Coordinates of C-alpha atoms and ligand atoms in Angstrom, one line a residue:
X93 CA 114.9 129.0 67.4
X94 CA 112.1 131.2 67.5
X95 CA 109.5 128.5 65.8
X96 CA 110.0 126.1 68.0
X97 CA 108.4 127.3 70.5
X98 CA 105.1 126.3 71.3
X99 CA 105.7 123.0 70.6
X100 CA 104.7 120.0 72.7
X101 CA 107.9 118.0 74.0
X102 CA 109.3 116.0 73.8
X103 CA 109.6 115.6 69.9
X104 CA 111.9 114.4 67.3
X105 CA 114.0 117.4 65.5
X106 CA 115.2 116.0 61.9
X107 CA 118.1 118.4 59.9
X108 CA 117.0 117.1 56.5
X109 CA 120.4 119.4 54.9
X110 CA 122.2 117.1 56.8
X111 CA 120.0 113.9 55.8
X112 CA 120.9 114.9 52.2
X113 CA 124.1 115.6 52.0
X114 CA 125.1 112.7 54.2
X115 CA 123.0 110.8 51.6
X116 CA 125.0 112.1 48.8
X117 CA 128.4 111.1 50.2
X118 CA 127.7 107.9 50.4
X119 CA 125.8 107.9 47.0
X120 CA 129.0 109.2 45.5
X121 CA 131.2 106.6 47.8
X122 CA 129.6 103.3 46.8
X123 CA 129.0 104.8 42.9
X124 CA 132.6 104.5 42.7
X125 CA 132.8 100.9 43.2
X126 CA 129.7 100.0 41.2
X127 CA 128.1 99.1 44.6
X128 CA 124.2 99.1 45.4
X129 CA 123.1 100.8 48.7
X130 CA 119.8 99.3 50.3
X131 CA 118.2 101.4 53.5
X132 CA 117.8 99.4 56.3
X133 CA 114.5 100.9 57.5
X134 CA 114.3 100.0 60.9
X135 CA 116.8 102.5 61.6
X136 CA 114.0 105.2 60.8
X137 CA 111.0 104.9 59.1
X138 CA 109.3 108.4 59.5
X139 CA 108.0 108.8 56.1
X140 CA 109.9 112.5 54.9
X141 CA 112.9 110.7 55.9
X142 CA 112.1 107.4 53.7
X143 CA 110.6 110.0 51.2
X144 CA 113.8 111.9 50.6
X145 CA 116.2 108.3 50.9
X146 CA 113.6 107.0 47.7
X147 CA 115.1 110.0 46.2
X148 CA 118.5 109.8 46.2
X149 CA 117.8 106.1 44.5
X150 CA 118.7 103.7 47.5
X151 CA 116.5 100.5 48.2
X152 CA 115.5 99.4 51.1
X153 CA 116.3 97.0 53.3
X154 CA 113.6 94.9 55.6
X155 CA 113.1 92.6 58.5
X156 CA 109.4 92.3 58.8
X157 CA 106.5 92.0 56.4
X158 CA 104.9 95.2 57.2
X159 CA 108.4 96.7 56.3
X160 CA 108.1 95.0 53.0
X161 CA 104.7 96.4 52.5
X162 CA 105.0 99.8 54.0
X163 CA 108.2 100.3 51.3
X164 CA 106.0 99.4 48.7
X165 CA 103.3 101.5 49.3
X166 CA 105.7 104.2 49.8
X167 CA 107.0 103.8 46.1
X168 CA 110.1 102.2 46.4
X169 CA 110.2 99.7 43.6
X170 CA 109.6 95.6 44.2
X171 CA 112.9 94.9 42.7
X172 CA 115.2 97.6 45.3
X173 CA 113.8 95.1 48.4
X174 CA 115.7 92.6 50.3
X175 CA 113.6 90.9 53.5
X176 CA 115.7 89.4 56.0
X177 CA 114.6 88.0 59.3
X178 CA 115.3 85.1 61.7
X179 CA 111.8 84.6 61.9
X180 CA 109.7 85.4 59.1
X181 CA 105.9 83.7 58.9
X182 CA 104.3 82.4 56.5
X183 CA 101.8 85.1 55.5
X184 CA 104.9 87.1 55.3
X185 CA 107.2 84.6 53.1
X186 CA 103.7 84.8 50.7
X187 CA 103.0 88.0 51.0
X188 CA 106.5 89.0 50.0
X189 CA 106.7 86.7 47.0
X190 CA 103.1 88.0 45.9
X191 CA 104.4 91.3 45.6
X192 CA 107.8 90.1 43.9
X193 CA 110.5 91.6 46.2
X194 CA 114.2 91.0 44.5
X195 CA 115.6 88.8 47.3
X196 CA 115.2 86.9 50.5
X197 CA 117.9 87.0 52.3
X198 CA 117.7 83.4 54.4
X199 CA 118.6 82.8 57.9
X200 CA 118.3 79.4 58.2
X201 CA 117.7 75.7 56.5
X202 CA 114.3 75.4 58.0
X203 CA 113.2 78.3 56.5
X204 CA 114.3 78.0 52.7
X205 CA 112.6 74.7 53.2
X206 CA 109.1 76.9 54.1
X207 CA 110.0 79.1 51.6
X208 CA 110.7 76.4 49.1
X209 CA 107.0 75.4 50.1
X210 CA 105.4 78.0 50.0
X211 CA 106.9 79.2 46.4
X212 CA 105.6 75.5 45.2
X213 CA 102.2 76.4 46.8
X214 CA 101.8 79.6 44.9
X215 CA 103.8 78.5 41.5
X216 CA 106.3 81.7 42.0
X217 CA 109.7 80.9 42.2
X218 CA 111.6 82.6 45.2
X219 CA 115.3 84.6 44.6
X220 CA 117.3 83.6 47.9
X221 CA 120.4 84.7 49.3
X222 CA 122.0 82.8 51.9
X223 CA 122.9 84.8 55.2
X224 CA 126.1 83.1 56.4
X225 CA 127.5 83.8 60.3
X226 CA 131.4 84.4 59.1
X227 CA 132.1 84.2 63.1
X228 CA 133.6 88.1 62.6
X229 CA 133.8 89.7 66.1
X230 CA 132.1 93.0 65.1
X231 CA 133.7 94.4 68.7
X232 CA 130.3 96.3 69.3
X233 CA 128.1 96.0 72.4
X234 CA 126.9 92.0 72.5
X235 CA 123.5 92.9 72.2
X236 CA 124.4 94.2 68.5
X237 CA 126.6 91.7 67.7
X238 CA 125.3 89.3 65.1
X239 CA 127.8 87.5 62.9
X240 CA 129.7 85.0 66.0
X241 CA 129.5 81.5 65.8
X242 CA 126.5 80.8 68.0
X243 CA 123.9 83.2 66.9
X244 CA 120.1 83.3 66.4
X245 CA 120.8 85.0 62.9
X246 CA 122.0 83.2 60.0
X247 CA 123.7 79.9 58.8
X248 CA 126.9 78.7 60.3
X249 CA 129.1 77.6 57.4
X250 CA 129.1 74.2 58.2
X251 CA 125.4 73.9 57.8
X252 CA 125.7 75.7 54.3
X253 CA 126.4 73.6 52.0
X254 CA 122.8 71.8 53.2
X255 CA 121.5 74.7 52.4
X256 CA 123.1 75.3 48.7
X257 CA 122.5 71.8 47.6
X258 CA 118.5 72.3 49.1
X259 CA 119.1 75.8 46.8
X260 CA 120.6 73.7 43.4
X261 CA 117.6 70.8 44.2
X262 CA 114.5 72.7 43.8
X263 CA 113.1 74.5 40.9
X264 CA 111.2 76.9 43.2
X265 CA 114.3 78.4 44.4
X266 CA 116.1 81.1 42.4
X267 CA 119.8 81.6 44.4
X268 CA 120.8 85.1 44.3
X269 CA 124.2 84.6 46.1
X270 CA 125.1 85.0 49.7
X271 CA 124.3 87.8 52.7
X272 CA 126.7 88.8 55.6
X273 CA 125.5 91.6 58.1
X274 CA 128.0 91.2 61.4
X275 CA 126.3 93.9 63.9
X276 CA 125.9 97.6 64.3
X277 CA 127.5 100.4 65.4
X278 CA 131.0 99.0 64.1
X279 CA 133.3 101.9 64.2
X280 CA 136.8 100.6 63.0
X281 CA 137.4 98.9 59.7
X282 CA 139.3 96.0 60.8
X283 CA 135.8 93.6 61.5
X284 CA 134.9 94.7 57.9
X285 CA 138.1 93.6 56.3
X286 CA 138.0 90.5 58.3
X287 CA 134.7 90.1 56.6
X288 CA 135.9 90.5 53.0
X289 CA 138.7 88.0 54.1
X290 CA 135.9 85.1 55.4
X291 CA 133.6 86.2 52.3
X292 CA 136.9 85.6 50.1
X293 CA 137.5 82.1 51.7
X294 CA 133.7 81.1 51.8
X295 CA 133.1 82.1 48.3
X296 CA 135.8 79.6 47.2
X297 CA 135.3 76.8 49.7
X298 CA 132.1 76.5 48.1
X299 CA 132.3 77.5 45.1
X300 CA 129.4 80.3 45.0
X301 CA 130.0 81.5 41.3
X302 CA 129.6 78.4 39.9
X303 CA 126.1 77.8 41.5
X304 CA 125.2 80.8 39.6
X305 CA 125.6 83.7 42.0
X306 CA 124.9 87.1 40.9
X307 CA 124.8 89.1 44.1
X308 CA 126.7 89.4 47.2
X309 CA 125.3 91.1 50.4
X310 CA 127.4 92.4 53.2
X311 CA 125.0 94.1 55.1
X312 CA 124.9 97.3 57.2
X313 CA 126.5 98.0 60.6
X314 CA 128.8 100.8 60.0
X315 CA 128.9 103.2 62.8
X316 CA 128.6 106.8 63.8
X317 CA 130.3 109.1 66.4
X318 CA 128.1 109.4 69.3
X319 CA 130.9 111.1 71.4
X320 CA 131.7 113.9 68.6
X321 CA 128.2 114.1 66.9
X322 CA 129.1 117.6 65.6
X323 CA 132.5 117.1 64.6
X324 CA 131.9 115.0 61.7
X325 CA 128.3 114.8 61.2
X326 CA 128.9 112.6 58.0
X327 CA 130.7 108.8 58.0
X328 CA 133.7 108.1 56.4
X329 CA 131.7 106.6 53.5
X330 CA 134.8 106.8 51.1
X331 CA 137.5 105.0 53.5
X332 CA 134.8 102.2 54.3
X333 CA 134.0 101.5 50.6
X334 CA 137.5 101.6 49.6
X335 CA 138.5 99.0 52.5
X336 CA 136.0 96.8 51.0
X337 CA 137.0 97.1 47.3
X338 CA 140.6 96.5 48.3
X339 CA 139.8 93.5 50.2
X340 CA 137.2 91.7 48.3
X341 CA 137.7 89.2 45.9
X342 CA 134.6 88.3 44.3
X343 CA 133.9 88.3 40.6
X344 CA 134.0 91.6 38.5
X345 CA 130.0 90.6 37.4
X346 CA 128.8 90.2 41.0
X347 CA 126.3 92.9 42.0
X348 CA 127.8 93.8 45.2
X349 CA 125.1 94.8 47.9
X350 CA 125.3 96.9 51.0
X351 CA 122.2 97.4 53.8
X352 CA 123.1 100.9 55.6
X353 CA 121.5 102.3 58.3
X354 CA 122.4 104.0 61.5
X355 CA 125.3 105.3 59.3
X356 CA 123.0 107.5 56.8
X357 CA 120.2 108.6 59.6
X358 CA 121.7 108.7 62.9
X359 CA 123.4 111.9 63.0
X360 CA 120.4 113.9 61.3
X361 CA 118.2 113.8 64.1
X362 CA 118.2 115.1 67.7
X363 CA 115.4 114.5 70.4
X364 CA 114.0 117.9 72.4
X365 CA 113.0 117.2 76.0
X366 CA 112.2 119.9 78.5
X367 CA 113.1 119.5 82.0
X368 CA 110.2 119.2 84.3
X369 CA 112.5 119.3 87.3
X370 CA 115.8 119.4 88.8
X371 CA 115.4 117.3 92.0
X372 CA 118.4 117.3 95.0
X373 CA 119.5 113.5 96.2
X374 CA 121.6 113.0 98.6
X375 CA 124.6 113.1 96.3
X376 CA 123.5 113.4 93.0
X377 CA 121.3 116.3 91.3
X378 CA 118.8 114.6 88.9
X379 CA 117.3 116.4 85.8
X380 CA 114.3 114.8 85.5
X381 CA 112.9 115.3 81.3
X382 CA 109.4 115.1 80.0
X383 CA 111.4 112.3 77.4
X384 CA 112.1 109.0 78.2
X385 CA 113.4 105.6 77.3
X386 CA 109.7 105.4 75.4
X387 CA 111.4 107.7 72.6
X388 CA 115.1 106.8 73.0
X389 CA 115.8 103.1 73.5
X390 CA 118.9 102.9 73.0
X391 CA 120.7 103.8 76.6
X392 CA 117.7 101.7 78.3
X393 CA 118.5 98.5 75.9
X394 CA 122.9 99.2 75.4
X395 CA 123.6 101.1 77.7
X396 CA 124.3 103.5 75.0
X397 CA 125.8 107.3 75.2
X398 CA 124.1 109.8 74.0
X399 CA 125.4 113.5 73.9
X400 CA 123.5 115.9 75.5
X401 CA 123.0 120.5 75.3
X402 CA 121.0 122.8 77.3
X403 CA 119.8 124.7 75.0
X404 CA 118.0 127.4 77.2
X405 CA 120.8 128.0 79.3
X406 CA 124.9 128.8 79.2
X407 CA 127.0 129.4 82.6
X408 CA 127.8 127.5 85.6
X409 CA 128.7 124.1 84.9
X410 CA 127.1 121.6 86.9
X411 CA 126.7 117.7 87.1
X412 CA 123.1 115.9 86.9
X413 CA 121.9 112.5 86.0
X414 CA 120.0 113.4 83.3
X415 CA 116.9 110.9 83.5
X416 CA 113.1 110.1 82.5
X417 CA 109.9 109.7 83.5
X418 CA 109.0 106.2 83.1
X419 CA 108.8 103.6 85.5
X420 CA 111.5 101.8 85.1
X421 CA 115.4 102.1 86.9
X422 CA 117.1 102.0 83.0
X423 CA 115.4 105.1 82.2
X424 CA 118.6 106.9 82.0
X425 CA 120.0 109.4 79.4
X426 CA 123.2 109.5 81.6
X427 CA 124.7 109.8 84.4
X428 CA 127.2 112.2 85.3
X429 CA 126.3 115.0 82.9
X430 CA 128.0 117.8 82.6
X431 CA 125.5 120.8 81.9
X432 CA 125.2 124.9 82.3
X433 CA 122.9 124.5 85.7
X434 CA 119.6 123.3 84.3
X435 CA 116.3 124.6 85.3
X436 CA 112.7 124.0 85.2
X437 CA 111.5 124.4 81.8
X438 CA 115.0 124.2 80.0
X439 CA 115.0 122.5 76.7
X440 CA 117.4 119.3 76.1
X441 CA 119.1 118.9 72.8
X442 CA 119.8 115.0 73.1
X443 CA 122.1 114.3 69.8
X444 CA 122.5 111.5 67.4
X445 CA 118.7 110.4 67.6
X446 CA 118.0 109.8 63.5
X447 CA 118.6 106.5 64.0
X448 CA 117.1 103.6 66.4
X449 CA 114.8 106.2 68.1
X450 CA 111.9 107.6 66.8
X451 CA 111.6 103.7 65.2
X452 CA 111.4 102.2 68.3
X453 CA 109.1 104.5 70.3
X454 CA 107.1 102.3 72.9
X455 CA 103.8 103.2 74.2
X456 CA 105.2 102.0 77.7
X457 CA 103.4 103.8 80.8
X458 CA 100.6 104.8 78.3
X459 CA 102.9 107.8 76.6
X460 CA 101.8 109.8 74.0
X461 CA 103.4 109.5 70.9
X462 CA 106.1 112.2 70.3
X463 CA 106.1 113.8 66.9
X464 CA 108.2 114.6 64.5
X465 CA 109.4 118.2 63.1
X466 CA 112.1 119.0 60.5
X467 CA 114.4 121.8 59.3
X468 CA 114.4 122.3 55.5
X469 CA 117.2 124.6 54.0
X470 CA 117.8 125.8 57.4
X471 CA 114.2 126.8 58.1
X472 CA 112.0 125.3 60.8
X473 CA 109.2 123.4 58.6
X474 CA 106.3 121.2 59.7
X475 CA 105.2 118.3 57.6
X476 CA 102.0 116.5 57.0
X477 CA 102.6 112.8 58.1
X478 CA 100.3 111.2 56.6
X479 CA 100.8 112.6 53.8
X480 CA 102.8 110.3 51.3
X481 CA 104.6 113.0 49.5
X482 CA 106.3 115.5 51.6
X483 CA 104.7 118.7 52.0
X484 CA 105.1 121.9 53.7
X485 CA 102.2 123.1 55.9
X486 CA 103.7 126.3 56.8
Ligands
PLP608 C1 119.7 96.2 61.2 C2 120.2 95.6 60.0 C3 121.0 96.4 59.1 C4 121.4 97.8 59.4 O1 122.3 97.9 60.4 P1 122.9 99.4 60.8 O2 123.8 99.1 61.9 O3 121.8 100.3 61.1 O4 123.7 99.8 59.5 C5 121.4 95.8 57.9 N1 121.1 94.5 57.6 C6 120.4 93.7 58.5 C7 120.1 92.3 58.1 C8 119.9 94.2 59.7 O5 119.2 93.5 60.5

């Protein structure tokens, strides 16, 4: 890769081919059950890669205000934008209904009773879904784990019906139907048809179609293969749709919902670090990168895995804790890497970075903030950021 060189490191590499077609699949996937696919945009919100996800028709999916208003300004229509949260505020909540987004989705009885407030305030009714913990074990690292019983996010179902009957009470607030998202990185299907099983029991128990319900949510949190990130590059969209259709039991006219993330970005992106130095221990060999936790999270804050190629070198293999600069004892790629011996100056490919990466980027130590570069039909392009509209520089 001739053009890359010359480029500062450590910087995010994006395969857009691979962004596309892996946005096709599951286009083509959820198309065949009638289903609606919003982005969840904290997974990755450079803006070529929102660009190109506005194209294939998806919505988006947010947990903060400035998500709400940075998808806006980015074109994607008020009505494809859901707003979930634990803790939105207030300027948020008005904000959001100011600008008409399609749904809140609620994570708790205090907070429809702000929204409910605020909506009053403002005369602007408020459409509402109701996030319900189903108490599914997503069997996913605890930290990304969010649908057990306990939980900061959503309503446990024996506080729902307060909420419903709050819902049916007041004029200000429109109830869309109900929201599930039970954690990330799931990677069998099991937790998901256990989910269509509670939905099924909840949506009886309390009889959601009769308070009006036109939508059903059931979130993100389908996973990816960090182990095998070249293997199959693309989720098995079509086997996790199907599960769902075959399990679900909602009404035909309910507008079923899903928030994807990690599962439609993570495999199109890869982070390039050089290796400032190999450095002896006393019975390790470090490789010491110019990247860091500061533009992958993810092993720092899970303790995930993420695959890693020398892509300067080929030969002997040796074993090196492959690690960064910052500060800080968790700033660990991994340990025990097997690598072609690794020099000075070698560039790192480290895979599976599209999602959960570049998004949370920290400024940590005072780092500079790595950029972003793509490859476009299989050629190496640079992109204006700050342009809106993708461009090519050349
Ligand atoms: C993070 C999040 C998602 C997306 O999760 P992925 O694991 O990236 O698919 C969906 N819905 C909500 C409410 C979220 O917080």
């Amino acid at each position: 890769m001739d053009s890359t060189s010359g480029i500062k490191t450590p910087y995010y590499l994006y395969d857009l081919d691979l962004l596309r077609k892996t946005l096709d699949r599951a286009r083509q996937a959820s198309a065949q059950h009638g289903y609606h696919i919003h982005y969840a945009i904290k997974a990755n919100h450079n803006p070529i890669i929102t660009g190109i996800i506005n194209d294939y028709g998806f919505g988006i999916d947010c947990v903060s205000g400035n998500e709400v208003m940075e998808a806006l300004h980015r074109g994607f229509p008020a009505e494809e934008i859901v707003y979930a949260g634990v803790g939105k505020s207030d300027d948020e909540i008005r904000q959001a209904l100011e600008n008409d987004i399609f749904c809140f989705n609620v994570e708790s009885v205090e907070e429809l009773q702000v929204i409910e407030e605020i909506a009053s305030e403002m005369n602007r009714p408020a459409r509402v879904a109701v996030r319900v913990n189903p108490g599914v074990e997503a069997h996913t690292h605890k930290y990304i784990t969010t649908g057990l019983d306990e939980n900061k996010f959503g309503i446990h179902p024996s506080q729902l019906q307060v909420a419903l009957d709050l819902c049916s009470q007041s004029q200000w607030l429109h109830f869309m139907g109900l929201h599930f998202h039970i954690g990330s990185q799931i990677t069998s299907l099991q937790p998901y048809i256990e989910l269509c099983n509670r939905v099924n029991e909840i949506w009886e128990e309390f009889a959601i179609s009769s308070l009006g319900a036109t939508i059903l949510n059931m979130g993100g949190g389908l996973g990816v293969n960090y182990d095998d990130p070249e293997g199959n590059p693309v989720p098995d969209f079509g086997s996790f749709f199907n599960a769902i259709a075959e399990n679900l039991k909602v009404p035909d006219h309910i507008q079923v919902h899903f928030e994807l993330g990690r599962s439609l970005v993570a495999q199109c992106g890869k982070l390039i670090a050089k290796v400032l130095y190999t450095k002896k221990g006393v019975d390790k060999e470090f490789a010491i990168t110019d990247a860091g936790m500061t533009e992958l999270m993810r092993p720092a804050l899970y303790q995930a895995k993420h695959q890693i190629e020398n892509l300067s070198n080929t030969g002997e293999i040796h074993t090196y804790d492959v690690v960064g600069p910052v500060c800080e004892s968790s700033d660990v790629f991994g340990k025990a890497v097997q690598l072609p011996i690794t020099r000075r100056g070698d560039l790192l490919a480290i895979k599976s970075c599209g999602a959960y990466a570049e998004s949370m980027m920290l400024r940590y130590n005072m780092r500079a903030r790595a950029r972003s570069y793509f490859l476009d039909s299989g050629e190496f392009a640079k992109y204006d950021l700050s342009e809106k509209i993708s461009r090519k520089l050349v």
